[in-house]
Tab-separated table of C-alpha atoms in Angstrom:
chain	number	residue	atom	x	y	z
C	735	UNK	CA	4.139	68.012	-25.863
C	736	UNK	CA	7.685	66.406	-25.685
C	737	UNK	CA	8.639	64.358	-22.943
C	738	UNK	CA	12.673	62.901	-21.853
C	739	UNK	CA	12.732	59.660	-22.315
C	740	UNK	CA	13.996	57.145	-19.707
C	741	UNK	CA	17.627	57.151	-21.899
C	742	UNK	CA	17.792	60.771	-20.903
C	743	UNK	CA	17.030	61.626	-24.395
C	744	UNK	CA	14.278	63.920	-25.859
C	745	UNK	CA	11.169	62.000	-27.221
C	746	UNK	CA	8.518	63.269	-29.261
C	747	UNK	CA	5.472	63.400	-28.041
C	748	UNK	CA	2.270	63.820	-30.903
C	749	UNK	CA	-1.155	64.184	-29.986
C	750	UNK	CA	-3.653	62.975	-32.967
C	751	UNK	CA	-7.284	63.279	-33.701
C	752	UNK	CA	-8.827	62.015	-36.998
C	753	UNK	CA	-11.361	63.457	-39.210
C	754	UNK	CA	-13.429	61.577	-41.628
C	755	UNK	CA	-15.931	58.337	-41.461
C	756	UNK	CA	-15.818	54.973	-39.803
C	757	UNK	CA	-15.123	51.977	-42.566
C	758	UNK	CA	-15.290	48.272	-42.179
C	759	UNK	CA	-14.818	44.956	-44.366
C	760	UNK	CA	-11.162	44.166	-46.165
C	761	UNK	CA	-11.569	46.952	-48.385
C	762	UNK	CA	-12.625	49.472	-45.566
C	763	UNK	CA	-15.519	50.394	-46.948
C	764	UNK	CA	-17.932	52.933	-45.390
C	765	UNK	CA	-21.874	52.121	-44.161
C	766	UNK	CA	-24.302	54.428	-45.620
C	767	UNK	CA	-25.355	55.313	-42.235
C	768	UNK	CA	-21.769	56.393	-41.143
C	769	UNK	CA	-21.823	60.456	-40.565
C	770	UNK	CA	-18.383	62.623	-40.942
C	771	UNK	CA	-16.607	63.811	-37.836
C	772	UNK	CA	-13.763	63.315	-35.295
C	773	UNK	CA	-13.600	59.553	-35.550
C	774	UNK	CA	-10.256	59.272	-33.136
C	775	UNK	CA	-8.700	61.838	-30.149
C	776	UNK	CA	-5.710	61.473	-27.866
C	777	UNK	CA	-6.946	61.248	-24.209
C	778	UNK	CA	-4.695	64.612	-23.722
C	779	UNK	CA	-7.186	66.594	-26.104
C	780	UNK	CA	-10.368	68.353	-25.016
C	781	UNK	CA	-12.967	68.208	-27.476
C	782	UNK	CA	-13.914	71.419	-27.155
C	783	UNK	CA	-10.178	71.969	-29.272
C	784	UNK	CA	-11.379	69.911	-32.127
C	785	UNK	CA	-12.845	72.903	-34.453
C	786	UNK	CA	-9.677	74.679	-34.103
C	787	UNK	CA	-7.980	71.440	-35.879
C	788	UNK	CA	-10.185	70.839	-38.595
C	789	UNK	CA	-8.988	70.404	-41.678
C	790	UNK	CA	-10.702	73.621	-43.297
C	791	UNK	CA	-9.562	75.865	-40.955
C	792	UNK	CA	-5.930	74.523	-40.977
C	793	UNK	CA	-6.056	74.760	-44.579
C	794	UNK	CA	-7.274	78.262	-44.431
C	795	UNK	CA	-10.346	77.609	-46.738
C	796	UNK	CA	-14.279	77.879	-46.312
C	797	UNK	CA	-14.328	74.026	-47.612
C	798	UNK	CA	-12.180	71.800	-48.574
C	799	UNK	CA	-12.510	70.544	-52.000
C	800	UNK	CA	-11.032	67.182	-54.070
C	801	UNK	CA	-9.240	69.911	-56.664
C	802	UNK	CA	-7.682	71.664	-54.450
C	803	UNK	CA	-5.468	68.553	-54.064
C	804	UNK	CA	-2.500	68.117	-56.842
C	805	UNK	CA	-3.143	65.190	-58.771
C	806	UNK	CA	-0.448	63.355	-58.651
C	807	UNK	CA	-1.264	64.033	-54.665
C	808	UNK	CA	-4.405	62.764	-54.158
C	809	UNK	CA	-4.295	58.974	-53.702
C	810	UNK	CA	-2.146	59.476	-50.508
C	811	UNK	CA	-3.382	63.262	-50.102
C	812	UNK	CA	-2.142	66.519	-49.319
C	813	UNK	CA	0.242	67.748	-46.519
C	814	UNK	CA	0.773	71.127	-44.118
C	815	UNK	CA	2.513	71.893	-41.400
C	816	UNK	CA	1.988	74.972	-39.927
C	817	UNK	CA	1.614	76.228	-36.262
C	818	UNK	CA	-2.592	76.054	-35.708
C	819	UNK	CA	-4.187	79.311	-36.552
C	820	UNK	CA	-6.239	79.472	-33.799
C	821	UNK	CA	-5.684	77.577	-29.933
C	822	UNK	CA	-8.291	77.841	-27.748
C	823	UNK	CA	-6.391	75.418	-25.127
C	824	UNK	CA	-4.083	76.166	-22.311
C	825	UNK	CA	-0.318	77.616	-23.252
C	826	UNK	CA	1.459	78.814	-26.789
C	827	UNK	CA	-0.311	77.520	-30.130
C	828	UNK	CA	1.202	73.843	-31.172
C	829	UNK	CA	2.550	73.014	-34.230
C	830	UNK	CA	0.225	71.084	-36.366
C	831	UNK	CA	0.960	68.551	-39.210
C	832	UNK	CA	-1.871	67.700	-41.464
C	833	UNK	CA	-2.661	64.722	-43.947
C	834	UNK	CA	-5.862	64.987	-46.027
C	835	UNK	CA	-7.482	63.154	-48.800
C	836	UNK	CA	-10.871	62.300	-50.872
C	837	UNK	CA	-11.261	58.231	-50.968
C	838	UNK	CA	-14.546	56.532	-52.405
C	839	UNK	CA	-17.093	55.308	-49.663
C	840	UNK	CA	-16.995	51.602	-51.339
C	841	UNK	CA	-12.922	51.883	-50.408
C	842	UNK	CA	-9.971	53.129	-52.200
C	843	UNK	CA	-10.622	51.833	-55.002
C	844	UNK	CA	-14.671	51.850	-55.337
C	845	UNK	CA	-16.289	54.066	-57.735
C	846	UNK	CA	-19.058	55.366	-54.702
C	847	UNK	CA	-19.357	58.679	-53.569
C	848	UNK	CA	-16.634	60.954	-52.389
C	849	UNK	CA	-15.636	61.957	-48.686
C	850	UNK	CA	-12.631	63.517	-46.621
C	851	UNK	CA	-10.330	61.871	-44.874
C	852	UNK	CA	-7.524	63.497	-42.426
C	853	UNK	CA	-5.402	63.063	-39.932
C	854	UNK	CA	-4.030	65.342	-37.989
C	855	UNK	CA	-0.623	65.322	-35.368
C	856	UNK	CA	0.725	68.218	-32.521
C	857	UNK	CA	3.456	68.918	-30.748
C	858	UNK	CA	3.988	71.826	-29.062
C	859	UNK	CA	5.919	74.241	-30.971
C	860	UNK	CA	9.296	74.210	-29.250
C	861	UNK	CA	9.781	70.429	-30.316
C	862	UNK	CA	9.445	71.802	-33.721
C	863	UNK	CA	11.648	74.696	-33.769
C	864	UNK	CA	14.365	72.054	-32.308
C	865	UNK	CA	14.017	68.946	-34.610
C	866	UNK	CA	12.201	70.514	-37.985
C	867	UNK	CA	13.692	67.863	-40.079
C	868	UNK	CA	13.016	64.728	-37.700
C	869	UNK	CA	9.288	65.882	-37.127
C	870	UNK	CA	9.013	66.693	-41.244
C	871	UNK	CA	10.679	62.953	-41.589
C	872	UNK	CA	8.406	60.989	-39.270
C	873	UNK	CA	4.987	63.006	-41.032
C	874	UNK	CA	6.149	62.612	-44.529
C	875	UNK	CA	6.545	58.563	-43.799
C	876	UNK	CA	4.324	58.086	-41.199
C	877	UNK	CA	1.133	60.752	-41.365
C	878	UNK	CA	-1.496	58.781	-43.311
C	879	UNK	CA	-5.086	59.993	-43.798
C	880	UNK	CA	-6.377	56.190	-42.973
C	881	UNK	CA	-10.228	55.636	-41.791
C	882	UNK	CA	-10.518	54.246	-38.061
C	883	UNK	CA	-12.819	50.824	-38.114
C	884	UNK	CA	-16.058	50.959	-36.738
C	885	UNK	CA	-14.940	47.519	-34.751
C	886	UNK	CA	-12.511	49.723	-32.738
C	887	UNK	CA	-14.732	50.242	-29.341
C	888	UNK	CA	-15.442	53.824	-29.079
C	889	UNK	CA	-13.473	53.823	-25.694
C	890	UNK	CA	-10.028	53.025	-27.283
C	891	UNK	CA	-10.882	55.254	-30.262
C	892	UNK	CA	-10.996	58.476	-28.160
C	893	UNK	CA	-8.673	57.747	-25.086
C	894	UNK	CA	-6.363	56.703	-27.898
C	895	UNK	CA	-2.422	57.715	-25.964
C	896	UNK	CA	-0.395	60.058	-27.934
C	897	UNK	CA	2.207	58.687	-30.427
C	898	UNK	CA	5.443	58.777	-29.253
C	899	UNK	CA	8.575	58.533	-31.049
C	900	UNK	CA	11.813	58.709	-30.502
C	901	UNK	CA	13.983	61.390	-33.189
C	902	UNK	CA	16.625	59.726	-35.431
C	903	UNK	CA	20.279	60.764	-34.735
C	904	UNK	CA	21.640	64.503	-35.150
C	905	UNK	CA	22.595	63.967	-38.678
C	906	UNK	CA	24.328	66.419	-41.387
C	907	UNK	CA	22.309	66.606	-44.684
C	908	UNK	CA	23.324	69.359	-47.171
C	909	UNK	CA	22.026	69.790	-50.941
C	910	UNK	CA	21.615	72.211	-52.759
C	911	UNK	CA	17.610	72.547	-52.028
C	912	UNK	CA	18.500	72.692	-48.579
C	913	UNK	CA	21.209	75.303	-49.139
C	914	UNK	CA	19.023	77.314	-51.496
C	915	UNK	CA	15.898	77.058	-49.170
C	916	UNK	CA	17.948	78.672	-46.435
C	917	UNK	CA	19.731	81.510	-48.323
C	918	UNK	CA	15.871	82.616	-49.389
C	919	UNK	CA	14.530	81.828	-45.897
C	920	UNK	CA	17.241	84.311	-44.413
C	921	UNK	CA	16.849	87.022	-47.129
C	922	UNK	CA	12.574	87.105	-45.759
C	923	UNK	CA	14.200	87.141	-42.169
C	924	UNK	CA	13.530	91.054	-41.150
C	925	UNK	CA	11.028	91.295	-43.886
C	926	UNK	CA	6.999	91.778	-43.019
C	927	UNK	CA	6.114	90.399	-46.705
C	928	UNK	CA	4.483	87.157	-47.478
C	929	UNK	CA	5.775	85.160	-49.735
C	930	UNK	CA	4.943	81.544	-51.404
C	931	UNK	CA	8.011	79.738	-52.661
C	932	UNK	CA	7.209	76.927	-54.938
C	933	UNK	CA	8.873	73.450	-55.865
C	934	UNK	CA	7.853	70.981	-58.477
C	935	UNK	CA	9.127	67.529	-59.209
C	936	UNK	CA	10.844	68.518	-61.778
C	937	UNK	CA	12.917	71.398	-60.296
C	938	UNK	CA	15.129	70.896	-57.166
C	939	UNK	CA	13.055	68.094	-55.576
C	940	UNK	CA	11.871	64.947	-57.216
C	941	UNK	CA	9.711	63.628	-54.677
C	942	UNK	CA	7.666	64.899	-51.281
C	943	UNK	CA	10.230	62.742	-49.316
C	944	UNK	CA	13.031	64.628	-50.678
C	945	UNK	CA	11.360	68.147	-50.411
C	946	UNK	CA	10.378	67.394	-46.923
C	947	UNK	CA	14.093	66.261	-46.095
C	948	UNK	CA	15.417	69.288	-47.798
C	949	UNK	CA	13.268	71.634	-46.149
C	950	UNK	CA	13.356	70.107	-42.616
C	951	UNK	CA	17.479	70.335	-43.158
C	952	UNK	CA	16.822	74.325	-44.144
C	953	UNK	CA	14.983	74.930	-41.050
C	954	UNK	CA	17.383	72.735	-38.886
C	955	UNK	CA	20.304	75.190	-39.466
C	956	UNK	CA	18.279	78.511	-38.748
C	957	UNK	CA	19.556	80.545	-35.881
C	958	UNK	CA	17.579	79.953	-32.805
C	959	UNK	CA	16.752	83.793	-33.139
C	960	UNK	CA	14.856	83.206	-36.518
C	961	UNK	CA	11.705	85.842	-35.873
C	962	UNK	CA	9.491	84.462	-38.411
C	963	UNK	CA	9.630	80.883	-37.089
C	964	UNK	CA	5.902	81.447	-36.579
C	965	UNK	CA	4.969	82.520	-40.126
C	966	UNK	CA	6.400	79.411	-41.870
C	967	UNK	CA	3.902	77.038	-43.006
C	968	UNK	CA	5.274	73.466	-45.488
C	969	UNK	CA	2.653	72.397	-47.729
C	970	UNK	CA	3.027	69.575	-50.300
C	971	UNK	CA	0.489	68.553	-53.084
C	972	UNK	CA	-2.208	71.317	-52.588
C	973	UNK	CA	-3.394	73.974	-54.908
C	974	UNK	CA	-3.347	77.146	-52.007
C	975	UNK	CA	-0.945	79.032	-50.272
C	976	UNK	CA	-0.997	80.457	-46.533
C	977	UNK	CA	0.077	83.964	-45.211
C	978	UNK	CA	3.954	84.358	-44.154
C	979	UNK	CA	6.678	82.347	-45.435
C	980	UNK	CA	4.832	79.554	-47.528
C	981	UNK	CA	6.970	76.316	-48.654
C	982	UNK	CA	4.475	74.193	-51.231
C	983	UNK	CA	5.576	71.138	-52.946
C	984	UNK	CA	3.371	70.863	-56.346
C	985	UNK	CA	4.475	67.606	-58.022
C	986	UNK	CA	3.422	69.303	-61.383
C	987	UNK	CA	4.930	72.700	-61.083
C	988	UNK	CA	7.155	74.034	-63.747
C	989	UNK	CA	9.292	77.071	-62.808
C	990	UNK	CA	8.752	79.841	-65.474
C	991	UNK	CA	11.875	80.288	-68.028
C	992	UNK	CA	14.217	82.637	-67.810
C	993	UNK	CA	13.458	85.621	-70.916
C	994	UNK	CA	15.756	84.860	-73.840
């Protein structure tokens, strides 16, 4: 899902489909009679894809519940990227990059009932194994879980064209998260084990923007070899963990002393 551009250059190419419920008004509020489901889909997507990109199953839960997102997380929502578990559609399974939240059905800040919202963003999985940090850039600023508007004709809502965006300069970016995060991504290399590494605020990263940075910078400098490319999965904000090499953000973690 990556195209050249017509600078000769590499473009990223990122299919979308949204989750969630139709809202309207200046506070994008949402009609009782609205129903949940796939509100937006890239003309390149086949509907009969969309269960194998819902939220749930990306997350790798029965149901997707408001505590399951960090706190400090949950007015812009939770984050993964992770190649999709499942891909019923033609060629190798795409990487996937997920935004989900809980926001009030009389808007964000009503006090009405409580539904998901997601969005959701592919490319196909050789894009990210070449740019990890300018695909981990673009989601962390860009990936919002916002409701489509029910004055949107339906016809423009789900013949929607991919994103496409072009990645920022080669750049060199060293600290040491990144440097840590590669010496432990490199010690799991030949290993079968899963493992969950964890990050708070308070540790090496002080935000999602710099954890995301840090981590896409880790991944960036991985041989080409790498053979768990395919296990790693970069969470931020969300109370779970996924099989293979798991990177979570938790704004609230603490990393347990050290024994006197």
């Amino acid at each position: 899902m990556s195209d050249t551009s017509p600078r000769g250059g590499k473009e990223m190419r990122l299919e979308r489909i949204n989750y969630g419920k139709l809202a309207s008004g200046p506070g994008l509020s949402i009609s009782p009679q609205e129903g949940y489901g796939v509100t937006r889909r890239s003309i390149g997507l086949d509907p009969d894809w969309d269960a194998a990109l819902s939220p749930s199953l990306l997350l790798g839960v029965r149901r997707v519940e408001p505590d399951l997102i960090e706190l400090q997380a949950r007015a812009r929502g939770c984050f993964i990227g992770r190649p999709a578990p499942q891909w019923p559609g033609p060629g190798a399974r795409p990487f996937v990059l997920l935004r989900t939240r809980f926001r009030h059905e009389d808007g964000d800040r009503g006090q009405g009932r409580l539904y998901q919202q997601s969005a959701v963003w592919l490319c196909d999985f050789e894009s990210w194994r070449r740019r990890p940090d300018a695909l981990l850039d673009l989601a962390g600023a860009q990936l919002e879980a916002e409701p489509d508007l029910v004055q949107e004709s339906e016809a423009a809502r789900f013949q929607s064209p991919p994103l496409r965006r072009a990645p920022p300069p080669g750049r060199t970016f060293s600290s040491p998260g990144a440097a840590f995060l590669r010496e432990a991504l490199m010690r799991y290399a030949l290993s079968r084990e899963s493992c969950v590494m964890t990050f708070g605020a308070g540790c090496e990263f002080g935000s999602e923007a710099a954890y995301l940075s840090s981590v896409g910078a880790a991944l960036r400098q991985l041989p080409p070899d790498y053979p768990r490319w395919r296990e790693i999965s970069v969470l931020s904000g969300i109370r779970h963990s996924l099989p293979g090499i798991c990177l979570r953000f938790l704004p609230s973690y603490a990393a347990p002393r050290a024994a006197a």
